[in-house]
mmCIF file of C-alpha atoms in Angstrom:
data_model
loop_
_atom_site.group_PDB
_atom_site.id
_atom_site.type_symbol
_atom_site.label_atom_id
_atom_site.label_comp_id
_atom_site.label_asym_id
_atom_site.label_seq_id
_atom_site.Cartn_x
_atom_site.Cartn_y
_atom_site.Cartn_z
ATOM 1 C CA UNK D 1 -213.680 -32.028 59.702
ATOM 2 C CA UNK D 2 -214.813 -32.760 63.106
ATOM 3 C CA UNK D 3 -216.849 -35.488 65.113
ATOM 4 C CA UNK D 4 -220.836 -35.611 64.583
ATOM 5 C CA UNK D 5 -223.185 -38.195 66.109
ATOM 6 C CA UNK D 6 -225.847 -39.199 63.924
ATOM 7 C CA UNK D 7 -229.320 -39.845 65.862
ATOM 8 C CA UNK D 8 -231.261 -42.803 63.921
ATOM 9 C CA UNK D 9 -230.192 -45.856 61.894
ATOM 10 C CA UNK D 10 -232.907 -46.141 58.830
ATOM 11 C CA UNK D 11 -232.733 -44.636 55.677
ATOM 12 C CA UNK D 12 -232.602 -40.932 56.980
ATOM 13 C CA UNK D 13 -229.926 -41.433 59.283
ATOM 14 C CA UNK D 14 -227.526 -43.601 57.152
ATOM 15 C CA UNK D 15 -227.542 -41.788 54.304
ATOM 16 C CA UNK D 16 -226.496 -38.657 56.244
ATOM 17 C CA UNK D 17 -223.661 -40.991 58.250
ATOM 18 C CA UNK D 18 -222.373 -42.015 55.031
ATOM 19 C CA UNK D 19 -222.062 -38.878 52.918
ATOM 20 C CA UNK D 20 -220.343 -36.973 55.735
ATOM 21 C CA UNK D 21 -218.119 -39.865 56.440
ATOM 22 C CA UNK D 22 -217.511 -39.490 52.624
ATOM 23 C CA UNK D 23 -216.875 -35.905 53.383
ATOM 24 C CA UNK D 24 -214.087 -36.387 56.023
ATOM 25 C CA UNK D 25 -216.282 -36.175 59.181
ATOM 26 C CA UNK D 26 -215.171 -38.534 62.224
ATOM 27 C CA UNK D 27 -218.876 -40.612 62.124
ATOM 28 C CA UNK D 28 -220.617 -42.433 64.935
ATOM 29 C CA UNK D 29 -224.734 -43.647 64.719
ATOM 30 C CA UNK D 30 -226.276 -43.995 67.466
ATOM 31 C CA UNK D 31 -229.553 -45.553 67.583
ATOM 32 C CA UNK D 32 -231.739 -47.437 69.913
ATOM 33 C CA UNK D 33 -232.646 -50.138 67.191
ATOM 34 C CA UNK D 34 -230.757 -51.166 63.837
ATOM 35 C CA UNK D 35 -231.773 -50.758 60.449
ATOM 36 C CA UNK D 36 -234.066 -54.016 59.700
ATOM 37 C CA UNK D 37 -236.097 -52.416 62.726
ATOM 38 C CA UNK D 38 -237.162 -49.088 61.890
ATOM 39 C CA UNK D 39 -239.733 -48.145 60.157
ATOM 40 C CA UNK D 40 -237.869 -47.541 57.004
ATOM 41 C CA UNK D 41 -237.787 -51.526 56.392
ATOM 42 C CA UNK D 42 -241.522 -51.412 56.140
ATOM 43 C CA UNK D 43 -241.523 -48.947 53.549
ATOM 44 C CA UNK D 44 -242.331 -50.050 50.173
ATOM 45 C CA UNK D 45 -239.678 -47.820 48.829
ATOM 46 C CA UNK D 46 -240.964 -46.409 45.706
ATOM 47 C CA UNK D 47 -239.662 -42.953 44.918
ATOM 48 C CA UNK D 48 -242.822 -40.614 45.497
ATOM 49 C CA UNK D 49 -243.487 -37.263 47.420
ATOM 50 C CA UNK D 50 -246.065 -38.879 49.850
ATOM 51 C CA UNK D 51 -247.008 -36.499 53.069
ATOM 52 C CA UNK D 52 -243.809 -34.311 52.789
ATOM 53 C CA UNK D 53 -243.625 -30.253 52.218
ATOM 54 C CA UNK D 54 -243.052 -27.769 51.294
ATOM 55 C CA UNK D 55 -243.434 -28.205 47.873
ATOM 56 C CA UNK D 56 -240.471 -26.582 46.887
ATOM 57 C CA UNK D 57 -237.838 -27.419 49.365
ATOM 58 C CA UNK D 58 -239.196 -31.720 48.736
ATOM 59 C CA UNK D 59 -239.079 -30.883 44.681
ATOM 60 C CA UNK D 60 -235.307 -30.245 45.188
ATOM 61 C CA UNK D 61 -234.286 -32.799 47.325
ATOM 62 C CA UNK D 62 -236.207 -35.661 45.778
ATOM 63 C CA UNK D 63 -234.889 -34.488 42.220
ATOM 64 C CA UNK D 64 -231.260 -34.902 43.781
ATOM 65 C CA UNK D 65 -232.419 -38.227 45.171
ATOM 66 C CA UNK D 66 -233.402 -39.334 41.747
ATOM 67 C CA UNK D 67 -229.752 -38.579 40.617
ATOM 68 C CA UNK D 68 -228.040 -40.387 43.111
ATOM 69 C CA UNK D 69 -230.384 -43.994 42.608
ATOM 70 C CA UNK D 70 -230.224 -43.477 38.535
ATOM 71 C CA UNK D 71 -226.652 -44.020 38.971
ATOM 72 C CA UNK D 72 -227.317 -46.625 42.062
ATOM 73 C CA UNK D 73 -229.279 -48.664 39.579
ATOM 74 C CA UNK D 74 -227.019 -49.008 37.107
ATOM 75 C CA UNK D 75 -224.530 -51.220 39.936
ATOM 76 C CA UNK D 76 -225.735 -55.002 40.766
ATOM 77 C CA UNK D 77 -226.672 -55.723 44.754
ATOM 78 C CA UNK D 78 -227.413 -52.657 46.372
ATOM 79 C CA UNK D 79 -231.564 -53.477 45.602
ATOM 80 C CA UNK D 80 -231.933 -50.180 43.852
ATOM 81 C CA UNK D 81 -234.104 -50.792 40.318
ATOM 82 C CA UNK D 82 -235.673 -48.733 37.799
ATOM 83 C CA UNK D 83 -239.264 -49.083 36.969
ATOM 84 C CA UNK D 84 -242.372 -47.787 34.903
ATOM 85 C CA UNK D 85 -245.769 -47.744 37.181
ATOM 86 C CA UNK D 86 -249.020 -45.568 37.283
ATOM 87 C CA UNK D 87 -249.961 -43.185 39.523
ATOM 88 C CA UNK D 88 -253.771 -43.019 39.124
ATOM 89 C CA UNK D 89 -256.100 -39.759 39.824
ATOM 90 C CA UNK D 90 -259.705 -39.436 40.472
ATOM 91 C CA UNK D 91 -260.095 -35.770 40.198
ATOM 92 C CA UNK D 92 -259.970 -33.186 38.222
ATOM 93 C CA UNK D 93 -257.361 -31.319 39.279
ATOM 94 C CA UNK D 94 -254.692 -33.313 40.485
ATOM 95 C CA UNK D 95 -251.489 -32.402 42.546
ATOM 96 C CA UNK D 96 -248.529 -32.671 39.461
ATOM 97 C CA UNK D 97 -246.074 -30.789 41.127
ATOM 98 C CA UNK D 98 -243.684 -33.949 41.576
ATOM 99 C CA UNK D 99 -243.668 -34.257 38.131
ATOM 100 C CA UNK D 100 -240.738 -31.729 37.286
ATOM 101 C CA UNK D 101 -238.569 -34.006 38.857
ATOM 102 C CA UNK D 102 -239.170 -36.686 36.632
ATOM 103 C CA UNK D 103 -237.916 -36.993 32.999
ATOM 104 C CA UNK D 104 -240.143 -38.695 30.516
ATOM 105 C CA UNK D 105 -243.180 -39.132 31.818
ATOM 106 C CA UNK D 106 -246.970 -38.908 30.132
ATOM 107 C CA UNK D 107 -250.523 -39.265 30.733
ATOM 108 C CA UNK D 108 -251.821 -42.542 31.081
ATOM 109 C CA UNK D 109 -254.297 -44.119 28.141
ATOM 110 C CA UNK D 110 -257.134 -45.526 29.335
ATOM 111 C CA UNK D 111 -256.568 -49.277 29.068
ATOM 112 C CA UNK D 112 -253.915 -48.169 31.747
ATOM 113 C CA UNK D 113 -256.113 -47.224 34.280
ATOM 114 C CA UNK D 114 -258.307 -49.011 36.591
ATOM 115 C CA UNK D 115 -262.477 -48.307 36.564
ATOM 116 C CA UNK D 116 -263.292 -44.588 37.908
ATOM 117 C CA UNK D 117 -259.742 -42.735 37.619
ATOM 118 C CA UNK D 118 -259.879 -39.679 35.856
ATOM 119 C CA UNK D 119 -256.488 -39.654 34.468
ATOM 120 C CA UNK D 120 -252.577 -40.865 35.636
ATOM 121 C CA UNK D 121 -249.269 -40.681 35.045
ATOM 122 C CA UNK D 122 -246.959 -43.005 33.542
ATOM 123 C CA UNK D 123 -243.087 -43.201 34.402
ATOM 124 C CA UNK D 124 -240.302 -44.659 35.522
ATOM 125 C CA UNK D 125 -238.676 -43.939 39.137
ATOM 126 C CA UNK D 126 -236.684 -46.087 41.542
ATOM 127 C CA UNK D 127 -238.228 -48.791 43.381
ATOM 128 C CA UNK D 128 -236.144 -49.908 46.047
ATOM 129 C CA UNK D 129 -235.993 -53.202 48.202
ATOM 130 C CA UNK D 130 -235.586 -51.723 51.182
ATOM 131 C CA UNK D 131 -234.087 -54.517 53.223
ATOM 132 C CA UNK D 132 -231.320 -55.032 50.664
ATOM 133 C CA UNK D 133 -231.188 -51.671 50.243
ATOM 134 C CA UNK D 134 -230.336 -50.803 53.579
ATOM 135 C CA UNK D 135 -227.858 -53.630 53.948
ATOM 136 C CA UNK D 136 -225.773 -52.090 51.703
ATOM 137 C CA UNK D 137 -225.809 -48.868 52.959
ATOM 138 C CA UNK D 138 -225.203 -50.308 56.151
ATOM 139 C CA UNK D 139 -222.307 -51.812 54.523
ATOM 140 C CA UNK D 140 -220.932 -48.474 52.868
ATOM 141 C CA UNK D 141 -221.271 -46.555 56.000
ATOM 142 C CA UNK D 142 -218.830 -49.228 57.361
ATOM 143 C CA UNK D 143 -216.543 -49.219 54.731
ATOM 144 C CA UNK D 144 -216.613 -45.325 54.756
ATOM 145 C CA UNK D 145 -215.271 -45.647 58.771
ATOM 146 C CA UNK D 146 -218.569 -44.976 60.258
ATOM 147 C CA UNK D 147 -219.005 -46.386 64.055
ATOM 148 C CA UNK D 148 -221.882 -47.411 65.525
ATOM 149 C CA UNK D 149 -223.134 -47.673 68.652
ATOM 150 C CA UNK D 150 -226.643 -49.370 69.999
ATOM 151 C CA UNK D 151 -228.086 -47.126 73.260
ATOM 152 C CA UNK D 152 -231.043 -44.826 73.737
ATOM 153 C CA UNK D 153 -230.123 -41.046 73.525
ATOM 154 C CA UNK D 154 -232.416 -38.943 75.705
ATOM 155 C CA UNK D 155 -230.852 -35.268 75.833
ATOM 156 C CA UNK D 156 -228.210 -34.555 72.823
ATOM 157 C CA UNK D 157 -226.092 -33.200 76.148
ATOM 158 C CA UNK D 158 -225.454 -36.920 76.692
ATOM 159 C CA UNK D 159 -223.420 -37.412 73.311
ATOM 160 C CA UNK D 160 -219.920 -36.376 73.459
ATOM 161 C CA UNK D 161 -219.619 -35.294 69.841
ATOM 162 C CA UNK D 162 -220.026 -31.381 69.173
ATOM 163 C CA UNK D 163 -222.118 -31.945 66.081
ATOM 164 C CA UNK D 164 -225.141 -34.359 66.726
ATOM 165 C CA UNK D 165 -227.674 -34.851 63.288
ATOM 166 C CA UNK D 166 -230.604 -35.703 64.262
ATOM 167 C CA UNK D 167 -232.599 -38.241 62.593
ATOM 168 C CA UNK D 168 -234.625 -40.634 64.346
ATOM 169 C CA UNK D 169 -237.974 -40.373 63.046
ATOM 170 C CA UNK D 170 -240.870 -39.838 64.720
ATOM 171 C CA UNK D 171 -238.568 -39.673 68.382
ATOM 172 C CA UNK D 172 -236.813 -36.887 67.101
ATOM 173 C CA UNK D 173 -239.307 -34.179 68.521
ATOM 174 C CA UNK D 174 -238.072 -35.344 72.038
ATOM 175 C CA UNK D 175 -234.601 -34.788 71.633
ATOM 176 C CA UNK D 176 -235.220 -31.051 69.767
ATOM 177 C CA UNK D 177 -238.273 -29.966 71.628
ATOM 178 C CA UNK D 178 -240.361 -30.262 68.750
ATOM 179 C CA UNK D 179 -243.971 -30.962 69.272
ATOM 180 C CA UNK D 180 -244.613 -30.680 65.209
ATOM 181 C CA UNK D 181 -244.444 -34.673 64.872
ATOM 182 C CA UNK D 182 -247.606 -36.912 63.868
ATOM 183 C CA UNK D 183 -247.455 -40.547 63.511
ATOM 184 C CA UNK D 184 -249.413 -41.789 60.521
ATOM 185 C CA UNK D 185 -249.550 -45.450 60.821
ATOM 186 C CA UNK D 186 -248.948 -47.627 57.809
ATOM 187 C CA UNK D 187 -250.078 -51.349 57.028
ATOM 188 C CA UNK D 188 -248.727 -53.437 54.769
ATOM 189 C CA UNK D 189 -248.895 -57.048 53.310
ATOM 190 C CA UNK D 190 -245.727 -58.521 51.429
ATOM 191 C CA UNK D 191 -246.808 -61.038 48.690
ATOM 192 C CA UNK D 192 -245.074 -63.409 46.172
ATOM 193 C CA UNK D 193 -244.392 -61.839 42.765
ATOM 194 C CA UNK D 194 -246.803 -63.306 40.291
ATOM 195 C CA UNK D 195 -244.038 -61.643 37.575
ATOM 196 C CA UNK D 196 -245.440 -58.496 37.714
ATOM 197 C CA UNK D 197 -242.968 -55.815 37.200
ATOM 198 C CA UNK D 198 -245.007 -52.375 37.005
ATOM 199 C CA UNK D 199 -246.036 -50.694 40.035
ATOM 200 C CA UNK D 200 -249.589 -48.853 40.818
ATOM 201 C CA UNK D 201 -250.517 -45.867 43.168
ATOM 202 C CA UNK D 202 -253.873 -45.438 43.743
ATOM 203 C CA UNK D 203 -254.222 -42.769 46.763
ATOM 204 C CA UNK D 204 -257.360 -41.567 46.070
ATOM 205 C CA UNK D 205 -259.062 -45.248 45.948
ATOM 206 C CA UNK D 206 -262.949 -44.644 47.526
ATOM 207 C CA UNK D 207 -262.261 -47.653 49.158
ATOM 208 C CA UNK D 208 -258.834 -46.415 50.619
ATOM 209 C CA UNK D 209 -255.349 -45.809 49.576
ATOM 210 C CA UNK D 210 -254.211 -48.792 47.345
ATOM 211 C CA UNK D 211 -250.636 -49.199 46.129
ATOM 212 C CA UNK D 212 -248.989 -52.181 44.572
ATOM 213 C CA UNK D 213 -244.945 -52.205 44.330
ATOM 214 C CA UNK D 214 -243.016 -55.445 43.039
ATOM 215 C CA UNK D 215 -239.632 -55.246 44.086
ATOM 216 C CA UNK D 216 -238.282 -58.726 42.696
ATOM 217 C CA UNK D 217 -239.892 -61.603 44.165
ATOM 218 C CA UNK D 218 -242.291 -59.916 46.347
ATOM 219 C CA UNK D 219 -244.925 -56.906 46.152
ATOM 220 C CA UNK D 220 -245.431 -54.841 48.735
ATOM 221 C CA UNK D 221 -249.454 -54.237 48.801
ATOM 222 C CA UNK D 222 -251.048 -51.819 50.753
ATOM 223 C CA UNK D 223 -252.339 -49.503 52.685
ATOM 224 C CA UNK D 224 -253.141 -47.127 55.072
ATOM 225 C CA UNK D 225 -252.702 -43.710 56.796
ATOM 226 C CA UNK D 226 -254.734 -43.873 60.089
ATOM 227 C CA UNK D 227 -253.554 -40.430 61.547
ATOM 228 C CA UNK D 228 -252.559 -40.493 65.100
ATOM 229 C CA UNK D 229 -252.376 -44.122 65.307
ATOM 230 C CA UNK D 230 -249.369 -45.647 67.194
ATOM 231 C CA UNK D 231 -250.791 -49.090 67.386
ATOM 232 C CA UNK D 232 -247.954 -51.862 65.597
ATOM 233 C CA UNK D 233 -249.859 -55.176 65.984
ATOM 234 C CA UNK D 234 -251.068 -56.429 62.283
ATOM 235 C CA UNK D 235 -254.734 -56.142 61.989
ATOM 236 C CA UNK D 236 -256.430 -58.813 60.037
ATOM 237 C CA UNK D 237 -259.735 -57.328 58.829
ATOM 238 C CA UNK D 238 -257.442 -53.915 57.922
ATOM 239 C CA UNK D 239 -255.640 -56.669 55.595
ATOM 240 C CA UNK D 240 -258.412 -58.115 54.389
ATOM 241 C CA UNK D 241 -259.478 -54.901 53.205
ATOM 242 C CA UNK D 242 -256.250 -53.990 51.479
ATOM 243 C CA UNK D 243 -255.817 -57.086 49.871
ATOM 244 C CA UNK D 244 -259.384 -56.465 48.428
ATOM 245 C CA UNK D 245 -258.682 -52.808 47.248
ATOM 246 C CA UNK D 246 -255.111 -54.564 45.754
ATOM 247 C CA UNK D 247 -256.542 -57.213 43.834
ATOM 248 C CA UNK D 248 -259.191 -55.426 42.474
ATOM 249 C CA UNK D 249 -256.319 -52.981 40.730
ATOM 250 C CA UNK D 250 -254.073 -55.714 40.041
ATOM 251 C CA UNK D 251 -256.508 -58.907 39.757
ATOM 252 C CA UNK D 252 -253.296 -60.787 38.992
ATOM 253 C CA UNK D 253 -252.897 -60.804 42.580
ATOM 254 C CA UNK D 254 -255.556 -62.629 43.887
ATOM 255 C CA UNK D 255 -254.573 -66.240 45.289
ATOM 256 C CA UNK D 256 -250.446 -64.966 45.639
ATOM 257 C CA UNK D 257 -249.561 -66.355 49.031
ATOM 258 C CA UNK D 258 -248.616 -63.601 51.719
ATOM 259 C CA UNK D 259 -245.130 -63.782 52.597
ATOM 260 C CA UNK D 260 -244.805 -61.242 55.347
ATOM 261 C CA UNK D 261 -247.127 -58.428 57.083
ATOM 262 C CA UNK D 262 -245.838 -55.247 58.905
ATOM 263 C CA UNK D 263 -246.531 -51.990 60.623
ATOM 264 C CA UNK D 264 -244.748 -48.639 60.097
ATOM 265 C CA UNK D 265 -245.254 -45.338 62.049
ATOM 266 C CA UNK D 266 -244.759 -42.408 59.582
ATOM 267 C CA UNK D 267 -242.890 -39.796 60.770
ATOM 268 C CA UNK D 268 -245.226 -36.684 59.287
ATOM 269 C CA UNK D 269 -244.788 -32.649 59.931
ATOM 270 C CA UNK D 270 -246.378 -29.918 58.575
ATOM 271 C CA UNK D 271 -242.873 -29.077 56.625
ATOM 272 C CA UNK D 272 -239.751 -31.430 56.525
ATOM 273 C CA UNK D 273 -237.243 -30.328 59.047
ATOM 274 C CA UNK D 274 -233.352 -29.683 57.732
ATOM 275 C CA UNK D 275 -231.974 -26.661 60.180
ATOM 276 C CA UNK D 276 -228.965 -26.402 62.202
ATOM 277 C CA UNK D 277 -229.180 -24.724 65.865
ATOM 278 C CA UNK D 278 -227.749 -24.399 68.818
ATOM 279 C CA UNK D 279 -229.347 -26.883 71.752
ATOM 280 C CA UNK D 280 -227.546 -27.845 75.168
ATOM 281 C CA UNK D 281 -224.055 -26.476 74.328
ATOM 282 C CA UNK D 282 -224.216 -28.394 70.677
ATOM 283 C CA UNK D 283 -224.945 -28.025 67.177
ATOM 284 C CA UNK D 284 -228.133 -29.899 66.162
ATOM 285 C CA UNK D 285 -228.935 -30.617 62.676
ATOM 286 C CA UNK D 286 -232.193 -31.782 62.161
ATOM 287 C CA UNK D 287 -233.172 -33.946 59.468
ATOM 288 C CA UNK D 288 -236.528 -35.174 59.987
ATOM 289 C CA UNK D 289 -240.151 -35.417 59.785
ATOM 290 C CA UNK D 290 -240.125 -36.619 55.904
ATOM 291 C CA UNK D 291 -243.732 -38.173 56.146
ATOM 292 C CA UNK D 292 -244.004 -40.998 53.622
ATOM 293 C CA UNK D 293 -240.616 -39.746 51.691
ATOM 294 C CA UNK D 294 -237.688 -41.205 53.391
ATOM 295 C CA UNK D 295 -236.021 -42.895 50.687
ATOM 296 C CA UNK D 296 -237.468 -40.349 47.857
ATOM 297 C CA UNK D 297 -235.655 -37.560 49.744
ATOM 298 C CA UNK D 298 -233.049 -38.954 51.716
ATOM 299 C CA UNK D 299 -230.045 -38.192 49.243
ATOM 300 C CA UNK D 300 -231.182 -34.706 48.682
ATOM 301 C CA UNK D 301 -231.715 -34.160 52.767
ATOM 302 C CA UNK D 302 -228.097 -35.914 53.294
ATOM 303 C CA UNK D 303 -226.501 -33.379 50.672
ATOM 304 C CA UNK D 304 -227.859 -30.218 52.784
ATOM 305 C CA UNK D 305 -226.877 -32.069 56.047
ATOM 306 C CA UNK D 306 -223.511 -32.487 54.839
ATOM 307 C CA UNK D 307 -223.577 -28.461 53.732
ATOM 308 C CA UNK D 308 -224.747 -27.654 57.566
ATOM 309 C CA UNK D 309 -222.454 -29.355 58.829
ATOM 310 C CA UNK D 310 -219.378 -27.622 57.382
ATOM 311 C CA UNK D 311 -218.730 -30.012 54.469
#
């Protein structure tokens, strides 16, 4: 097996550093911020399809995904748990493709869905506290004999490994030429768990998007997808608003005290990129542009990284 630079430290990034240190490659991240940083540690980290395609290509790798965290859940302190939640529609004809990849779910009764949805789904998928979550795969990585490295990589000519993966979110169109890339910002308010233990997605809301995930002591509320937007200061009357939409699904919630706020900049392209080419006298893998889907396809990605690269 031979050297490869990995391009990015969140979710994307370290899953692909650990399975091909797992598969006998000589590892080394480099990113320009660590894993608490990046975007993926705002992410509420419930397994769901958001803003990724194609269809088909995001079917398979999220349905590997799902196998690797089924068995991740099963182990104690790696923040990976297994929940039932409702993903609510208020149309006719909703988008049920994602649901092949899911084993026992069902429609939704009525009592389980909030005033002017149409119809859901009820099942049970990972939801995953991200910043545990990616302290332990930090920690794997290391244990696997990954290296890492903090600096700024502007041209993959400036790495010294043959094989460079790419997979630093939304700056990954710089270092592959790739003008595809749109940030869709993300807000989100972190507040204590009243005990809740279901999750709710409500994308269609009239009001705006409204999702509610407990992970364990907290519940990430939310949110947003202002297209376009790169701004990462908290805005207080956008919170205001998503704590209304929140606690009108889940009027448990009103009066929970916030316990953090953040700002993510989704990484979204018209199709998910995993390719291999040749670029500045190496071999680029690019694994990128997974939208809202990081975690829910960042096994499956990892697995057809690890096939690119020769392993």
């Amino acid at each position: 097996m031979g050297d490869v630079a990995v391009v990015g430290s969140g979710v994307v990034g370290l899953t692909c550093a650990v399975l091909l240190a797992e598969a006998g490659h000589r590892v080394e991240v480099v990113a320009d911020r660590w894993p608490p940083d990046t975007v993926s540690a705002v992410a509420g980290g419930l397994w769901f399809p958001y803003r990724a395609a194609p269809p088909g290509p995001v079917l398979r790798w999220g349905a590997a995904s799902l196998t690797r965290f089924a068995a991740l859940a099963a182990e104690p302190g790696n923040g990976v748990h297994w929940r039932e939640g409702v993903v609510v529609h208020r149309d006719d004809d909703p988008d049920l493709g994602w649901t092949a990849a899911v084993r026992g779910h069902r429609p939704a009764t009525a009592a389980e869905l909030p005033p002017g949805a149409v119809s859901g789904v009820v099942c049970s998928v990972p939801v995953v506290d991200m910043p545990t979550y990616l302290r332990w795969l930090f920690r794997r990585c290391e244990r696997a004999g990954v290296r890492f490295r903090g600096a700024t990589v502007r041209r993959v000519a400036d790495l010294p490994q043959e094989t460079v993966v790419v997979a630093a979110g939304l700056r990954s169109g710089e270092l592959t030429g790739d003008r595809a890339l749109l940030p869709v910002r993300g807000q989100v308010v972190r507040l204590a768990n009243p005990g809740l233990t279901r999750w709710v997605v409500d994308d269609d809301n009239p009001d705006g998007m409204a999702y509610v995930i407990p992970r364990g002591d907290d519940v990430v509320c939310g949110g947003t997808a202002d297209e376009g937007e790169t701004d990462l200061a908290v805005d207080a009357e956008v919170e205001r608003a998503v704590l209304d939409r929140v606690t009108r699904l889940v009027p448990r919630l009103r009066g929970a005290p916030v316990l953090s706020r953040a700002v993510g900049l989704r990484p979204v392209r018209p199709a998910v990129r995993v390719d291999r080419v040749a670029l500045d006298g190496r071999a680029v893998i690019s694994c990128y542009g997974h939208g809202g889907a990081g975690v829910t396809l960042s096994w499956g990605c990892a697995e057809d990284v690890v096939g690119l690269a020769g392993g």
